[in-house]
Coordinates of C-alpha atoms in Angstrom, one line a residue:
M1 CA 6.1 18.2 16.3
L2 CA 8.7 18.0 13.3
R3 CA 10.7 15.3 15.1
Y4 CA 7.7 13.3 15.7
M5 CA 6.8 13.6 11.9
L6 CA 10.2 12.8 11.0
R7 CA 10.4 9.7 13.3
R8 CA 7.0 8.4 11.9
I9 CA 8.2 8.8 8.2
L10 CA 11.4 7.1 8.9
A11 CA 9.6 4.3 10.7
T12 CA 7.8 3.4 7.5
I13 CA 11.1 2.4 5.7
P14 CA 11.6 -1.0 7.6
V15 CA 8.0 -1.6 7.4
M16 CA 8.0 -1.4 3.5
V17 CA 11.1 -3.6 3.3
V18 CA 9.5 -6.3 5.5
V19 CA 6.3 -6.0 3.4
A20 CA 8.3 -6.5 0.1
I21 CA 10.2 -9.6 1.5
F22 CA 6.8 -11.1 2.6
V23 CA 5.1 -10.4 -0.6
F24 CA 7.9 -11.9 -2.7
S25 CA 8.3 -14.9 -0.4
L26 CA 4.4 -15.5 -0.3
L27 CA 4.4 -16.1 -4.1
Y28 CA 7.8 -17.5 -4.4
F29 CA 6.9 -20.5 -2.2
A30 CA 3.4 -20.8 -3.5
P31 CA 2.3 -24.1 -5.2
G32 CA 2.2 -24.1 -8.9
D33 CA 4.7 -23.4 -11.8
P34 CA 4.0 -20.5 -13.9
A35 CA 6.3 -22.1 -16.6
A36 CA 4.1 -25.2 -16.8
I37 CA 1.1 -23.0 -17.2
I38 CA 2.5 -21.1 -19.9
A39 CA 3.7 -24.2 -21.9
G40 CA 0.4 -25.9 -21.7
D41 CA -0.6 -29.4 -21.5
Q42 CA 1.3 -30.7 -24.3
A43 CA 4.7 -29.4 -23.3
T44 CA 7.6 -31.5 -22.6
A45 CA 9.9 -31.4 -19.5
E46 CA 12.5 -29.7 -21.8
D47 CA 9.9 -27.1 -23.0
I48 CA 9.1 -26.1 -19.3
A49 CA 12.8 -26.0 -18.3
L50 CA 13.5 -23.6 -21.0
I51 CA 10.5 -21.4 -20.2
R52 CA 11.7 -21.3 -16.5
E53 CA 15.2 -20.3 -17.6
S54 CA 13.9 -17.7 -19.8
L55 CA 11.8 -16.2 -17.1
G56 CA 14.6 -16.6 -14.5
L57 CA 12.7 -19.0 -12.4
D58 CA 15.5 -21.4 -12.0
R59 CA 17.7 -18.9 -10.1
P60 CA 18.1 -18.8 -6.3
F61 CA 15.7 -17.1 -4.1
L62 CA 18.1 -14.3 -3.0
V63 CA 19.1 -13.4 -6.5
R64 CA 15.6 -13.2 -7.8
F65 CA 14.6 -11.1 -4.8
G66 CA 17.5 -8.9 -5.3
E67 CA 16.8 -8.5 -9.0
W68 CA 13.0 -7.8 -8.3
S69 CA 13.8 -5.2 -5.5
W70 CA 16.2 -3.3 -7.8
N71 CA 13.6 -3.3 -10.5
I72 CA 10.9 -2.1 -8.3
L73 CA 13.2 0.8 -7.0
N74 CA 13.6 1.7 -10.5
G75 CA 9.9 1.7 -11.2
D76 CA 9.8 -1.5 -13.2
L77 CA 7.1 -3.8 -11.7
G78 CA 7.9 -6.6 -14.3
T79 CA 6.0 -8.2 -17.2
S80 CA 2.7 -10.1 -17.2
I81 CA 3.0 -13.6 -17.9
F82 CA -0.4 -13.9 -19.5
T83 CA -0.5 -10.8 -21.6
G84 CA 3.1 -10.2 -22.1
L85 CA 2.6 -6.3 -21.2
P86 CA 4.3 -4.3 -18.7
I87 CA 2.6 -4.3 -15.5
T88 CA 2.9 -0.8 -14.9
H89 CA 1.0 -0.3 -18.2
L90 CA -1.7 -2.6 -17.0
I91 CA -2.0 -0.7 -13.7
A92 CA -2.1 2.6 -15.4
Q93 CA -5.1 1.3 -17.5
R94 CA -7.1 0.3 -14.4
I95 CA -6.0 2.6 -11.7
E96 CA -8.7 5.4 -12.4
P97 CA -11.8 3.3 -11.6
T98 CA -10.2 1.9 -8.4
L99 CA -9.1 5.3 -7.3
S100 CA -12.5 6.9 -8.0
L101 CA -14.2 4.2 -6.1
T102 CA -12.2 4.5 -3.0
I103 CA -12.1 8.2 -2.8
L104 CA -15.8 8.5 -3.5
T105 CA -16.6 5.7 -0.9
L106 CA -14.2 7.3 1.7
V107 CA -15.8 10.7 1.3
F108 CA -19.4 9.1 1.3
A109 CA -18.6 7.1 4.4
I110 CA -17.1 10.0 6.4
L111 CA -20.0 12.4 5.5
V112 CA -22.6 9.9 6.5
A113 CA -21.0 8.0 9.4
V114 CA -19.6 11.0 11.5
P115 CA -23.0 12.7 11.8
L116 CA -24.6 9.5 12.5
G117 CA -22.2 8.6 15.2
V118 CA -22.7 12.4 16.8
L119 CA -26.4 12.0 16.6
A120 CA -26.5 8.6 18.3
A121 CA -24.1 10.1 21.0
W122 CA -26.5 13.2 21.4
K123 CA -29.6 11.0 21.6
A124 CA -27.8 8.2 23.7
G125 CA -30.4 5.8 25.2
T126 CA -33.2 6.8 22.7
W127 CA -34.8 5.0 19.8
I128 CA -32.4 7.1 17.6
D129 CA -29.4 5.7 19.3
S130 CA -30.7 2.2 18.9
A131 CA -31.6 2.5 15.3
V132 CA -28.1 3.8 14.5
M133 CA -26.6 1.0 16.3
I134 CA -28.8 -1.6 14.6
F135 CA -27.8 -0.2 11.3
A136 CA -24.1 -0.5 12.3
V137 CA -24.4 -4.2 13.4
L138 CA -26.2 -4.8 10.0
G139 CA -23.4 -3.0 8.2
F140 CA -21.0 -5.4 9.7
S141 CA -23.0 -8.4 9.4
V142 CA -24.1 -8.3 5.7
P143 CA -21.4 -9.2 3.2
I144 CA -20.5 -6.3 0.6
F145 CA -21.4 -8.6 -2.3
V146 CA -25.0 -9.2 -0.9
V147 CA -25.6 -5.5 -0.5
G148 CA -24.2 -4.9 -4.0
Y149 CA -26.6 -7.5 -5.4
I150 CA -29.6 -6.1 -3.5
L151 CA -28.9 -2.5 -4.6
A152 CA -28.4 -3.7 -8.2
W153 CA -31.6 -5.6 -8.2
L154 CA -33.6 -2.7 -6.7
M155 CA -32.1 0.5 -8.1
A156 CA -31.0 -0.8 -11.4
L157 CA -33.3 -3.7 -12.6
Q158 CA -36.4 -2.7 -10.8
L159 CA -36.4 1.1 -10.9
G160 CA -34.1 1.7 -13.4
W161 CA -32.5 4.7 -11.8
L162 CA -28.8 3.6 -12.0
P163 CA -26.7 1.5 -14.3
V164 CA -26.3 -2.0 -13.1
Q165 CA -22.7 -2.3 -14.0
G166 CA -19.9 -0.7 -15.9
Y167 CA -17.7 2.2 -15.4
R168 CA -17.7 5.8 -17.1
S169 CA -14.3 7.6 -17.2
I170 CA -14.4 11.1 -15.6
G171 CA -13.4 12.4 -19.0
D172 CA -16.8 11.4 -20.3
G173 CA -18.5 13.9 -17.9
L174 CA -18.9 14.4 -14.2
W175 CA -22.3 13.3 -13.9
P176 CA -21.9 9.9 -16.0
W177 CA -18.8 9.2 -13.9
F178 CA -20.5 9.9 -10.5
R179 CA -23.6 7.9 -11.7
S180 CA -21.7 4.7 -12.5
L181 CA -20.1 4.8 -9.1
I182 CA -23.1 5.3 -6.9
L183 CA -24.1 2.0 -6.3
P184 CA -20.6 0.6 -5.9
S185 CA -19.8 3.4 -3.4
I186 CA -22.9 2.7 -1.4
S187 CA -22.2 -1.1 -1.2
L188 CA -18.7 -0.6 -0.3
G189 CA -19.2 2.0 2.1
C190 CA -21.8 0.3 4.3
V191 CA -19.4 -1.6 6.4
Y192 CA -17.1 1.4 6.7
I193 CA -19.9 3.7 7.8
A194 CA -20.9 1.0 10.3
L195 CA -17.3 1.2 11.7
I196 CA -16.7 4.9 11.8
A197 CA -20.3 5.4 13.2
R198 CA -19.9 3.1 16.3
I199 CA -16.5 4.4 17.1
T200 CA -17.8 8.0 16.8
R201 CA -20.8 7.3 18.9
S202 CA -18.8 5.8 21.6
T203 CA -16.0 8.4 21.7
V204 CA -18.3 11.5 21.6
V205 CA -20.5 9.8 24.4
E206 CA -17.4 9.4 26.5
V207 CA -16.3 13.1 25.7
L208 CA -19.8 14.3 26.5
R209 CA -19.5 13.1 30.1
Q210 CA -16.4 15.2 30.8
D211 CA -16.6 18.2 33.2
Y212 CA -15.7 20.8 30.8
I213 CA -18.7 19.8 28.6
R214 CA -21.0 20.2 31.6
T215 CA -19.3 23.6 32.3
A216 CA -20.0 24.7 28.8
R217 CA -23.5 23.6 29.0
A218 CA -24.0 25.4 32.2
K219 CA -22.7 28.6 30.9
G220 CA -25.5 28.4 28.1
L221 CA -23.4 27.2 25.0
A222 CA -25.8 26.1 22.4
Q223 CA -26.1 22.4 21.6
M224 CA -24.5 22.2 18.1
P225 CA -21.4 24.2 19.2
T226 CA -21.0 21.8 22.1
L227 CA -21.4 18.8 20.0
F228 CA -19.2 19.5 17.0
I229 CA -16.7 22.1 18.4
H230 CA -16.0 20.8 21.8
G231 CA -17.3 17.2 21.6
L232 CA -16.3 16.0 18.2
R233 CA -12.8 17.9 18.2
N234 CA -11.8 16.3 21.2
A235 CA -12.9 12.8 20.0
A236 CA -11.5 13.2 16.7
V237 CA -8.3 11.1 17.5
P238 CA -9.9 7.5 17.7
I239 CA -12.2 8.5 14.9
V240 CA -9.2 9.3 12.6
T241 CA -7.4 6.4 13.9
V242 CA -10.1 3.9 12.8
I243 CA -10.6 5.7 9.3
G244 CA -7.0 4.7 8.6
I245 CA -7.4 1.2 10.0
G246 CA -10.6 0.8 8.0
F247 CA -8.7 1.5 5.0
A248 CA -7.8 -2.2 4.9
M249 CA -11.5 -3.0 4.5
L250 CA -11.8 -0.7 1.6
I251 CA -8.8 -2.5 -0.1
S252 CA -10.4 -5.9 0.2
G253 CA -13.8 -4.6 -0.4
T254 CA -12.7 -3.0 -3.8
V255 CA -11.8 -6.6 -5.0
V256 CA -15.3 -7.7 -4.3
T257 CA -17.2 -4.6 -5.5
E258 CA -15.5 -4.4 -8.7
S259 CA -16.4 -7.8 -9.4
V260 CA -20.0 -7.5 -8.6
F261 CA -20.4 -4.3 -10.6
A262 CA -17.9 -5.1 -13.4
L263 CA -15.6 -2.2 -12.9
P264 CA -12.3 -2.4 -14.8
G265 CA -10.2 -1.6 -11.7
L266 CA -7.1 -2.9 -9.9
G267 CA -9.5 -5.4 -7.9
R268 CA -10.8 -6.8 -11.2
L269 CA -7.3 -7.1 -12.4
T270 CA -6.3 -9.1 -9.2
I271 CA -9.0 -11.5 -9.8
D272 CA -8.0 -12.0 -13.3
A273 CA -4.3 -12.4 -12.3
I274 CA -5.2 -15.0 -9.7
L275 CA -7.4 -17.0 -12.1
H276 CA -4.4 -17.0 -14.8
R277 CA -1.7 -17.6 -12.0
D278 CA 0.0 -14.5 -13.3
Y279 CA 2.4 -14.3 -10.4
P280 CA 4.3 -10.9 -11.3
V281 CA 1.1 -9.1 -11.5
I282 CA -0.3 -10.5 -8.2
Q283 CA 3.1 -9.6 -6.6
A284 CA 2.9 -6.0 -8.0
L285 CA -0.7 -5.6 -7.0
V286 CA -0.3 -6.9 -3.6
L287 CA 2.8 -4.8 -3.1
I288 CA 0.8 -1.7 -4.1
F289 CA -2.1 -2.4 -2.0
S290 CA 0.2 -2.9 1.0
F291 CA 2.3 0.1 0.5
A292 CA -1.1 2.1 0.1
Y293 CA -2.1 0.8 3.5
V294 CA 1.1 1.7 5.1
L295 CA 1.1 5.2 3.6
V296 CA -2.5 5.7 4.7
N297 CA -1.7 4.9 8.2
L298 CA 1.4 7.1 8.1
A299 CA -1.0 9.9 7.0
V300 CA -3.2 9.1 10.1
D301 CA -0.1 9.3 12.4
L302 CA 0.8 12.7 11.0
A303 CA -2.7 13.8 11.3
Y304 CA -2.4 13.4 15.1
T305 CA -0.2 16.5 15.2
L306 CA -3.5 18.5 14.2
F307 CA -5.7 17.0 16.7
D308 CA -3.5 16.0 19.6
P309 CA -2.3 18.9 21.6
R310 CA 0.1 16.6 23.4
I311 CA 2.3 16.0 20.3
R312 CA 4.7 19.2 20.6
Y313 CA 8.0 17.6 20.2

């Protein structure tokens, strides 16, 4: 088991190196000149050249990538072209709403989707199964921003139960913080719930057809222990896998959700950086999102040691 975990941890190192090269290359070869944007429309060619030199944009690719990589390893993500502030400072200001939204959505989706999938598997072929699958199809089909606008119109504007936009820090109190994230979490969690529920249903249905489940039922084991102890536990590996894979949807969905509900998080910062062509900020954020995805999938791989008895080496 320890050898397996060590191999998985070491395997993430070349993946992160490739991700770093890709992120830097993507924006290095992208059209547009940050120096021209900073200089403005009235700037001369000499002014733009001076700005390019001061920003180091006139240096070769390998030199710039080497300096950028070294700064990343030392915890320096660079400086924003638009605001002039350190990128680490900008991220520190915006990371709480994004982490809060992501964690709350993840918890909400798992608590809703797994029981729904197990229920659909238990009632396979009935109207309950059909209803859960229809919800799953709708969850995949309806865009996140459409769900967000519908919830904001109904729950905030019509009923007045929840705030339509904005974020309250957890330092302002647990209930104001939770209340400001209810609508964004539901909007972002719909597609995630649909994904997990479908995988849970299909894997549990397959497990419930195994001989040892029929043996447990023949011995008189109650339905709930059969479903959750024998059925769900043996179906956990595909479910944990899809939770990790679906994390990419959370990352992309965060950008949309924060824009819809005006949450001052990293997703909103990404949109602002793209609009202002703030390349250093875009590079840093894409790198952070990519590394987060790699680390979540590493955590999923390590979680296999808890659910898969075959991993003993």
